[in-house]
């Protein structure tokens, strides 16, 4: 057979395969999400997320330094307060858990880039992401609180804020709040596409969520594709500097379509349920955890994301260093 075109020619050696890769990754694109809590000298494993822990502030620098040493670029901090109330006051208090964590992190491990999660769900007694009016989250009452949270986090040392609440107009409100307080250069990464997903289950246990019911009145319907693009473009028009899709793995089509519709950097969050599923399958000897970890990350980058938020950040950074991915 006389074959002129043979695609396999470019697969004949490891060096050649690496040279012609279409998707390339870098450790600096990795973001590690971690949980901080009040107390002293505690490092509590999260049962639903094997290998992940909640840290008190005095133990937090240990994991931050591990991430910096591995080459992970950024950390996203989630606070677990001792006290919750109807209005989530701990989220915007100047001495709140996340504010104190940011101050300490910036001082002790300054090489990392710190992203503050702007939301109220971990701080409200009802577990919702905003201020309740009856049983409904009041969108416009919540906006002012979100701006307060963002400003307080940046004042404490956050390099970027990432609102995950899914309120209409939240990017504009936060941008206005930051600018009025002199933080005109602080970027916003919007959770532009955040689906009402079952993949968040382990996170809610990790964060001690008090939620009764669901968040379907503000998080997006997983059946909707066009709405995801609309939400993203609205956030871009309001001043978002980066956009995020969450969860990542089940919504790669949205990552790809968004990549074709915007010039902004796109992040994707490989959420707790995705992480837990890989861990569970590996524990049952059903899959090779290392290879699945690498392949799942690769799929997210290939779809068009430039930023990957993942609990596997350190391990992926090590895999990139070895040349197994990246």
mmCIF file of C-alpha atoms in Angstrom:
data_model
loop_
_atom_site.group_PDB
_atom_site.id
_atom_site.type_symbol
_atom_site.label_atom_id
_atom_site.label_comp_id
_atom_site.label_asym_id
_atom_site.label_seq_id
_atom_site.Cartn_x
_atom_site.Cartn_y
_atom_site.Cartn_z
ATOM 1 C CA UNK A 1 0.000 0.000 0.000
ATOM 2 C CA UNK A 2 1.368 3.403 -1.026
ATOM 3 C CA UNK A 3 0.537 5.777 1.848
ATOM 4 C CA UNK A 4 1.870 9.302 1.497
ATOM 5 C CA UNK A 5 0.198 10.731 4.598
ATOM 6 C CA UNK A 6 1.004 8.808 7.766
ATOM 7 C CA UNK A 7 0.021 10.609 10.996
ATOM 8 C CA UNK A 8 1.847 7.946 13.014
ATOM 9 C CA UNK A 9 5.184 9.376 11.854
ATOM 10 C CA UNK A 10 4.802 12.069 14.526
ATOM 11 C CA UNK A 11 4.278 9.443 17.246
ATOM 12 C CA UNK A 12 7.421 7.396 16.742
ATOM 13 C CA UNK A 13 9.433 8.641 19.750
ATOM 14 C CA UNK A 14 8.838 10.264 23.110
ATOM 15 C CA UNK A 15 10.910 13.309 22.141
ATOM 16 C CA UNK A 16 8.959 13.814 18.942
ATOM 17 C CA UNK A 17 5.597 13.346 20.633
ATOM 18 C CA UNK A 18 6.544 15.982 23.197
ATOM 19 C CA UNK A 19 7.765 18.381 20.537
ATOM 20 C CA UNK A 20 4.466 18.324 18.619
ATOM 21 C CA UNK A 21 2.110 18.500 21.577
ATOM 22 C CA UNK A 22 -0.843 20.759 20.938
ATOM 23 C CA UNK A 23 -1.642 21.340 24.609
ATOM 24 C CA UNK A 24 1.025 22.659 26.951
ATOM 25 C CA UNK A 25 0.695 23.319 30.670
ATOM 26 C CA UNK A 26 2.750 25.115 33.273
ATOM 27 C CA UNK A 27 2.893 24.808 37.063
ATOM 28 C CA UNK A 28 2.190 28.506 37.422
ATOM 29 C CA UNK A 29 -1.340 27.897 36.088
ATOM 30 C CA UNK A 30 -2.282 25.667 39.037
ATOM 31 C CA UNK A 31 -4.421 26.923 41.916
ATOM 32 C CA UNK A 32 -4.745 24.927 45.132
ATOM 33 C CA UNK A 33 -8.018 25.345 47.081
ATOM 34 C CA UNK A 34 -7.539 24.935 50.831
ATOM 35 C CA UNK A 35 -9.557 25.266 54.035
ATOM 36 C CA UNK A 36 -8.553 27.280 57.092
ATOM 37 C CA UNK A 37 -10.255 27.237 60.481
ATOM 38 C CA UNK A 38 -10.022 28.692 63.959
ATOM 39 C CA UNK A 39 -8.200 26.906 66.772
ATOM 40 C CA UNK A 40 -4.614 25.937 67.442
ATOM 41 C CA UNK A 41 -2.272 23.220 66.203
ATOM 42 C CA UNK A 42 -4.914 21.344 64.224
ATOM 43 C CA UNK A 43 -4.718 19.576 60.902
ATOM 44 C CA UNK A 44 -7.992 17.718 60.384
ATOM 45 C CA UNK A 45 -8.377 15.288 57.512
ATOM 46 C CA UNK A 46 -11.600 15.728 55.544
ATOM 47 C CA UNK A 47 -13.263 12.284 55.464
ATOM 48 C CA UNK A 48 -14.973 12.840 52.113
ATOM 49 C CA UNK A 49 -11.750 14.088 50.505
ATOM 50 C CA UNK A 50 -8.877 11.730 51.375
ATOM 51 C CA UNK A 51 -5.554 13.559 51.507
ATOM 52 C CA UNK A 52 -7.152 16.972 52.067
ATOM 53 C CA UNK A 53 -7.198 18.769 55.406
ATOM 54 C CA UNK A 54 -8.533 21.740 57.334
ATOM 55 C CA UNK A 55 -5.719 23.794 58.880
ATOM 56 C CA UNK A 56 -5.601 26.175 61.799
ATOM 57 C CA UNK A 57 -3.678 29.341 61.064
ATOM 58 C CA UNK A 58 -0.563 28.194 62.910
ATOM 59 C CA UNK A 59 -0.428 25.018 60.776
ATOM 60 C CA UNK A 60 -1.414 26.687 57.499
ATOM 61 C CA UNK A 61 2.135 27.772 56.505
ATOM 62 C CA UNK A 62 3.206 24.105 56.300
ATOM 63 C CA UNK A 63 0.975 23.353 53.326
ATOM 64 C CA UNK A 64 1.538 26.771 51.783
ATOM 65 C CA UNK A 65 5.281 26.158 51.758
ATOM 66 C CA UNK A 66 4.741 22.702 50.247
ATOM 67 C CA UNK A 67 2.805 24.299 47.413
ATOM 68 C CA UNK A 68 5.439 26.974 46.855
ATOM 69 C CA UNK A 69 8.234 24.387 46.874
ATOM 70 C CA UNK A 70 6.351 22.261 44.324
ATOM 71 C CA UNK A 71 5.976 25.261 42.011
ATOM 72 C CA UNK A 72 2.220 25.714 42.377
ATOM 73 C CA UNK A 73 1.464 29.316 41.476
ATOM 74 C CA UNK A 74 -1.597 30.169 43.536
ATOM 75 C CA UNK A 75 -3.751 29.243 46.505
ATOM 76 C CA UNK A 76 -7.475 29.893 46.911
ATOM 77 C CA UNK A 77 -8.485 30.192 50.558
ATOM 78 C CA UNK A 78 -11.818 29.089 52.042
ATOM 79 C CA UNK A 79 -12.600 30.031 55.632
ATOM 80 C CA UNK A 80 -14.450 27.912 58.182
ATOM 81 C CA UNK A 81 -15.629 30.201 60.978
ATOM 82 C CA UNK A 82 -16.489 29.242 64.540
ATOM 83 C CA UNK A 83 -19.606 31.414 64.399
ATOM 84 C CA UNK A 84 -22.303 31.657 61.735
ATOM 85 C CA UNK A 85 -25.264 34.022 61.622
ATOM 86 C CA UNK A 86 -28.153 35.021 59.369
ATOM 87 C CA UNK A 87 -26.146 37.690 57.534
ATOM 88 C CA UNK A 88 -22.790 35.910 57.316
ATOM 89 C CA UNK A 89 -20.992 38.682 59.180
ATOM 90 C CA UNK A 90 -17.824 36.614 59.557
ATOM 91 C CA UNK A 91 -17.296 36.815 55.807
ATOM 92 C CA UNK A 92 -16.639 40.569 55.837
ATOM 93 C CA UNK A 93 -15.342 41.130 59.382
ATOM 94 C CA UNK A 94 -11.860 42.657 59.429
ATOM 95 C CA UNK A 95 -10.833 39.962 61.929
ATOM 96 C CA UNK A 96 -12.660 37.128 60.160
ATOM 97 C CA UNK A 97 -10.968 33.779 59.648
ATOM 98 C CA UNK A 98 -10.188 34.389 55.982
ATOM 99 C CA UNK A 99 -8.899 37.913 56.604
ATOM 100 C CA UNK A 100 -6.543 36.689 59.336
ATOM 101 C CA UNK A 101 -5.459 33.797 57.123
ATOM 102 C CA UNK A 102 -4.606 36.133 54.247
ATOM 103 C CA UNK A 103 -2.572 38.427 56.497
ATOM 104 C CA UNK A 104 -0.572 35.514 57.878
ATOM 105 C CA UNK A 105 -0.132 33.793 54.507
ATOM 106 C CA UNK A 106 1.174 36.923 52.798
ATOM 107 C CA UNK A 107 3.641 37.471 55.611
ATOM 108 C CA UNK A 108 4.952 33.917 55.979
ATOM 109 C CA UNK A 109 4.809 32.550 52.401
ATOM 110 C CA UNK A 110 4.834 35.665 50.198
ATOM 111 C CA UNK A 111 5.850 33.903 46.979
ATOM 112 C CA UNK A 112 2.378 32.460 46.385
ATOM 113 C CA UNK A 113 -0.449 34.364 44.712
ATOM 114 C CA UNK A 114 -3.505 34.460 46.970
ATOM 115 C CA UNK A 115 -7.089 34.333 45.746
ATOM 116 C CA UNK A 116 -9.978 35.013 48.111
ATOM 117 C CA UNK A 117 -13.259 33.179 47.602
ATOM 118 C CA UNK A 118 -15.987 35.818 47.879
ATOM 119 C CA UNK A 119 -19.156 34.171 49.114
ATOM 120 C CA UNK A 120 -21.329 33.875 52.220
ATOM 121 C CA UNK A 121 -22.335 30.207 52.279
ATOM 122 C CA UNK A 122 -19.647 29.152 54.780
ATOM 123 C CA UNK A 123 -20.625 32.022 57.110
ATOM 124 C CA UNK A 124 -24.440 31.981 57.103
ATOM 125 C CA UNK A 125 -26.463 29.940 59.581
ATOM 126 C CA UNK A 126 -28.801 28.905 56.749
ATOM 127 C CA UNK A 127 -25.992 27.938 54.350
ATOM 128 C CA UNK A 128 -27.102 30.079 51.424
ATOM 129 C CA UNK A 129 -24.783 32.366 49.451
ATOM 130 C CA UNK A 130 -26.601 35.579 50.289
ATOM 131 C CA UNK A 131 -29.096 37.403 52.481
ATOM 132 C CA UNK A 132 -32.424 35.621 52.882
ATOM 133 C CA UNK A 133 -35.746 37.391 52.520
ATOM 134 C CA UNK A 134 -38.181 34.757 53.631
ATOM 135 C CA UNK A 135 -36.963 31.596 51.939
ATOM 136 C CA UNK A 136 -35.517 33.395 48.918
ATOM 137 C CA UNK A 137 -32.017 34.816 48.561
ATOM 138 C CA UNK A 138 -32.423 38.542 47.974
ATOM 139 C CA UNK A 139 -30.111 39.362 45.097
ATOM 140 C CA UNK A 140 -29.763 43.128 45.550
ATOM 141 C CA UNK A 141 -29.431 43.075 49.343
ATOM 142 C CA UNK A 142 -26.581 40.600 48.913
ATOM 143 C CA UNK A 143 -24.562 42.735 46.488
ATOM 144 C CA UNK A 144 -23.425 45.250 49.091
ATOM 145 C CA UNK A 145 -22.235 42.446 51.368
ATOM 146 C CA UNK A 146 -20.283 40.837 48.543
ATOM 147 C CA UNK A 147 -18.502 44.116 47.858
ATOM 148 C CA UNK A 148 -17.668 44.391 51.567
ATOM 149 C CA UNK A 149 -16.248 40.858 51.558
ATOM 150 C CA UNK A 150 -14.070 41.562 48.533
ATOM 151 C CA UNK A 151 -12.723 44.826 49.926
ATOM 152 C CA UNK A 152 -11.971 43.261 53.319
ATOM 153 C CA UNK A 153 -10.095 40.389 51.686
ATOM 154 C CA UNK A 154 -7.966 42.676 49.544
ATOM 155 C CA UNK A 155 -7.233 44.886 52.531
ATOM 156 C CA UNK A 156 -6.018 41.737 54.304
ATOM 157 C CA UNK A 157 -3.742 40.771 51.421
ATOM 158 C CA UNK A 158 -5.698 38.965 48.707
ATOM 159 C CA UNK A 159 -4.089 39.406 45.282
ATOM 160 C CA UNK A 160 -7.320 38.502 43.464
ATOM 161 C CA UNK A 161 -10.927 37.932 44.468
ATOM 162 C CA UNK A 162 -13.193 35.236 43.082
ATOM 163 C CA UNK A 163 -16.938 35.691 43.724
ATOM 164 C CA UNK A 164 -18.729 32.334 43.728
ATOM 165 C CA UNK A 165 -22.197 33.486 44.814
ATOM 166 C CA UNK A 166 -23.893 33.696 41.379
ATOM 167 C CA UNK A 167 -25.865 36.873 42.177
ATOM 168 C CA UNK A 168 -26.877 39.031 39.206
ATOM 169 C CA UNK A 169 -24.696 42.148 39.032
ATOM 170 C CA UNK A 170 -22.114 40.931 41.515
ATOM 171 C CA UNK A 171 -19.104 41.723 39.331
ATOM 172 C CA UNK A 172 -20.187 45.330 38.854
ATOM 173 C CA UNK A 173 -20.824 45.739 42.595
ATOM 174 C CA UNK A 174 -17.461 44.257 43.564
ATOM 175 C CA UNK A 175 -15.586 46.216 40.905
ATOM 176 C CA UNK A 176 -17.158 49.447 42.149
ATOM 177 C CA UNK A 177 -16.324 48.599 45.756
ATOM 178 C CA UNK A 178 -12.707 47.766 44.973
ATOM 179 C CA UNK A 179 -12.202 50.862 42.827
ATOM 180 C CA UNK A 180 -13.734 53.207 45.406
ATOM 181 C CA UNK A 181 -11.300 51.855 47.989
ATOM 182 C CA UNK A 182 -8.256 52.326 45.775
ATOM 183 C CA UNK A 183 -7.878 48.728 44.586
ATOM 184 C CA UNK A 184 -8.209 49.501 40.884
ATOM 185 C CA UNK A 185 -5.490 47.006 39.935
ATOM 186 C CA UNK A 186 -6.948 44.047 41.851
ATOM 187 C CA UNK A 187 -8.384 41.530 39.361
ATOM 188 C CA UNK A 188 -11.658 39.631 39.688
ATOM 189 C CA UNK A 189 -12.010 36.003 38.626
ATOM 190 C CA UNK A 190 -15.715 35.422 38.192
ATOM 191 C CA UNK A 191 -17.326 32.049 38.802
ATOM 192 C CA UNK A 192 -19.144 32.960 35.628
ATOM 193 C CA UNK A 193 -20.525 29.470 35.026
ATOM 194 C CA UNK A 194 -21.349 27.707 38.281
ATOM 195 C CA UNK A 195 -23.820 24.905 37.882
ATOM 196 C CA UNK A 196 -26.125 23.595 40.627
ATOM 197 C CA UNK A 197 -24.135 20.385 40.653
ATOM 198 C CA UNK A 198 -24.075 17.170 42.658
ATOM 199 C CA UNK A 199 -20.275 17.220 42.322
ATOM 200 C CA UNK A 200 -20.010 19.696 45.233
ATOM 201 C CA UNK A 201 -21.050 17.225 47.936
ATOM 202 C CA UNK A 202 -17.642 16.598 49.551
ATOM 203 C CA UNK A 203 -16.866 20.337 49.631
ATOM 204 C CA UNK A 204 -20.013 21.070 51.591
ATOM 205 C CA UNK A 205 -18.942 18.557 54.225
ATOM 206 C CA UNK A 206 -15.442 20.015 54.243
ATOM 207 C CA UNK A 207 -16.754 23.544 54.765
ATOM 208 C CA UNK A 208 -19.338 22.546 57.364
ATOM 209 C CA UNK A 209 -22.240 23.776 55.252
ATOM 210 C CA UNK A 210 -25.489 24.368 57.112
ATOM 211 C CA UNK A 211 -27.557 24.316 53.914
ATOM 212 C CA UNK A 212 -31.082 22.960 54.006
ATOM 213 C CA UNK A 213 -32.578 22.624 50.546
ATOM 214 C CA UNK A 214 -30.650 23.658 47.450
ATOM 215 C CA UNK A 215 -29.200 26.613 45.545
ATOM 216 C CA UNK A 216 -31.058 26.137 42.291
ATOM 217 C CA UNK A 217 -32.577 29.632 42.359
ATOM 218 C CA UNK A 218 -29.141 31.171 41.758
ATOM 219 C CA UNK A 219 -26.723 28.485 40.607
ATOM 220 C CA UNK A 220 -27.222 27.428 36.998
ATOM 221 C CA UNK A 221 -29.312 24.622 35.560
ATOM 222 C CA UNK A 222 -26.916 21.913 34.261
ATOM 223 C CA UNK A 223 -29.155 21.506 31.216
ATOM 224 C CA UNK A 224 -28.385 25.019 29.957
ATOM 225 C CA UNK A 225 -25.543 25.783 27.573
ATOM 226 C CA UNK A 226 -26.554 29.128 26.055
ATOM 227 C CA UNK A 227 -27.258 30.569 29.506
ATOM 228 C CA UNK A 228 -23.672 29.787 30.496
ATOM 229 C CA UNK A 229 -22.341 31.915 27.660
ATOM 230 C CA UNK A 230 -24.783 34.706 28.494
ATOM 231 C CA UNK A 231 -23.725 34.711 32.167
ATOM 232 C CA UNK A 232 -20.068 34.807 31.174
ATOM 233 C CA UNK A 233 -20.421 37.669 28.730
ATOM 234 C CA UNK A 234 -22.438 39.661 31.264
ATOM 235 C CA UNK A 235 -19.641 39.233 33.812
ATOM 236 C CA UNK A 236 -17.074 40.249 31.231
ATOM 237 C CA UNK A 237 -19.064 43.397 30.425
ATOM 238 C CA UNK A 238 -19.249 44.247 34.140
ATOM 239 C CA UNK A 239 -15.477 44.119 34.538
ATOM 240 C CA UNK A 240 -14.440 40.535 35.245
ATOM 241 C CA UNK A 241 -10.773 39.947 34.418
ATOM 242 C CA UNK A 242 -10.966 36.138 34.287
ATOM 243 C CA UNK A 243 -13.871 33.727 33.915
ATOM 244 C CA UNK A 244 -14.350 30.334 35.525
ATOM 245 C CA UNK A 245 -16.347 27.201 34.732
ATOM 246 C CA UNK A 246 -17.349 24.975 37.657
ATOM 247 C CA UNK A 247 -17.369 21.959 37.743
ATOM 248 C CA UNK A 248 -14.756 21.305 35.097
ATOM 249 C CA UNK A 249 -14.848 17.691 33.959
ATOM 250 C CA UNK A 250 -18.539 17.314 33.152
ATOM 251 C CA UNK A 251 -18.684 20.699 31.422
ATOM 252 C CA UNK A 252 -15.722 20.680 29.053
ATOM 253 C CA UNK A 253 -18.081 21.636 26.233
ATOM 254 C CA UNK A 254 -18.773 24.901 28.066
ATOM 255 C CA UNK A 255 -15.057 25.558 28.553
ATOM 256 C CA UNK A 256 -14.494 25.050 24.828
ATOM 257 C CA UNK A 257 -17.425 27.197 23.719
ATOM 258 C CA UNK A 258 -16.476 29.960 26.124
ATOM 259 C CA UNK A 259 -12.906 29.860 24.845
ATOM 260 C CA UNK A 260 -14.259 30.583 21.378
ATOM 261 C CA UNK A 261 -16.408 33.507 22.591
ATOM 262 C CA UNK A 262 -14.053 35.515 24.812
ATOM 263 C CA UNK A 263 -10.479 36.723 24.904
ATOM 264 C CA UNK A 264 -10.364 36.664 28.723
ATOM 265 C CA UNK A 265 -8.369 33.975 30.554
ATOM 266 C CA UNK A 266 -10.518 31.004 31.519
ATOM 267 C CA UNK A 267 -10.216 29.002 34.704
ATOM 268 C CA UNK A 268 -11.843 25.679 35.455
ATOM 269 C CA UNK A 269 -12.440 24.189 38.891
ATOM 270 C CA UNK A 270 -11.928 20.438 39.243
ATOM 271 C CA UNK A 271 -14.248 20.234 42.215
ATOM 272 C CA UNK A 272 -14.385 18.069 45.329
ATOM 273 C CA UNK A 273 -16.648 15.423 43.823
ATOM 274 C CA UNK A 274 -14.351 14.937 40.845
ATOM 275 C CA UNK A 275 -11.372 14.582 43.185
ATOM 276 C CA UNK A 276 -13.240 12.212 45.518
ATOM 277 C CA UNK A 277 -14.353 9.986 42.649
ATOM 278 C CA UNK A 278 -10.776 9.517 41.435
ATOM 279 C CA UNK A 279 -9.638 8.797 44.996
ATOM 280 C CA UNK A 280 -12.413 6.249 45.557
ATOM 281 C CA UNK A 281 -11.798 4.469 42.271
ATOM 282 C CA UNK A 282 -8.074 4.321 42.978
ATOM 283 C CA UNK A 283 -8.652 2.995 46.505
ATOM 284 C CA UNK A 284 -10.726 0.191 44.976
ATOM 285 C CA UNK A 285 -7.893 -0.597 42.522
ATOM 286 C CA UNK A 286 -10.149 0.244 39.599
ATOM 287 C CA UNK A 287 -7.904 2.906 38.047
ATOM 288 C CA UNK A 288 -4.325 4.152 38.065
ATOM 289 C CA UNK A 289 -4.719 7.300 40.171
ATOM 290 C CA UNK A 290 -1.619 9.034 38.817
ATOM 291 C CA UNK A 291 -2.540 8.531 35.176
ATOM 292 C CA UNK A 292 -6.194 9.460 35.730
ATOM 293 C CA UNK A 293 -5.120 12.586 37.600
ATOM 294 C CA UNK A 294 -2.907 13.627 34.708
ATOM 295 C CA UNK A 295 -5.419 12.750 32.011
ATOM 296 C CA UNK A 296 -8.310 14.538 33.698
ATOM 297 C CA UNK A 297 -6.204 17.700 34.017
ATOM 298 C CA UNK A 298 -5.061 17.428 30.420
ATOM 299 C CA UNK A 299 -8.658 17.299 29.205
ATOM 300 C CA UNK A 300 -9.442 20.557 30.996
ATOM 301 C CA UNK A 301 -6.474 22.372 29.490
ATOM 302 C CA UNK A 302 -7.184 20.902 26.055
ATOM 303 C CA UNK A 303 -10.742 22.211 26.209
ATOM 304 C CA UNK A 304 -9.337 25.742 26.527
ATOM 305 C CA UNK A 305 -8.708 26.576 30.178
ATOM 306 C CA UNK A 306 -5.535 28.456 31.076
ATOM 307 C CA UNK A 307 -6.038 28.152 34.851
ATOM 308 C CA UNK A 308 -6.799 24.937 36.742
ATOM 309 C CA UNK A 309 -8.145 25.010 40.303
ATOM 310 C CA UNK A 310 -7.629 21.522 41.711
ATOM 311 C CA UNK A 311 -6.965 19.609 44.924
ATOM 312 C CA UNK A 312 -4.310 17.734 42.943
ATOM 313 C CA UNK A 313 -2.291 20.919 42.385
ATOM 314 C CA UNK A 314 0.877 19.764 44.142
ATOM 315 C CA UNK A 315 0.829 16.332 42.530
ATOM 316 C CA UNK A 316 0.204 17.826 39.086
ATOM 317 C CA UNK A 317 3.068 20.268 39.564
ATOM 318 C CA UNK A 318 5.330 17.324 40.353
ATOM 319 C CA UNK A 319 4.040 15.448 37.304
ATOM 320 C CA UNK A 320 4.786 18.485 35.138
ATOM 321 C CA UNK A 321 8.294 18.658 36.520
ATOM 322 C CA UNK A 322 8.812 15.000 35.615
ATOM 323 C CA UNK A 323 7.514 15.652 32.103
ATOM 324 C CA UNK A 324 4.543 13.298 32.440
ATOM 325 C CA UNK A 325 2.169 16.154 31.737
ATOM 326 C CA UNK A 326 2.679 19.690 30.532
#
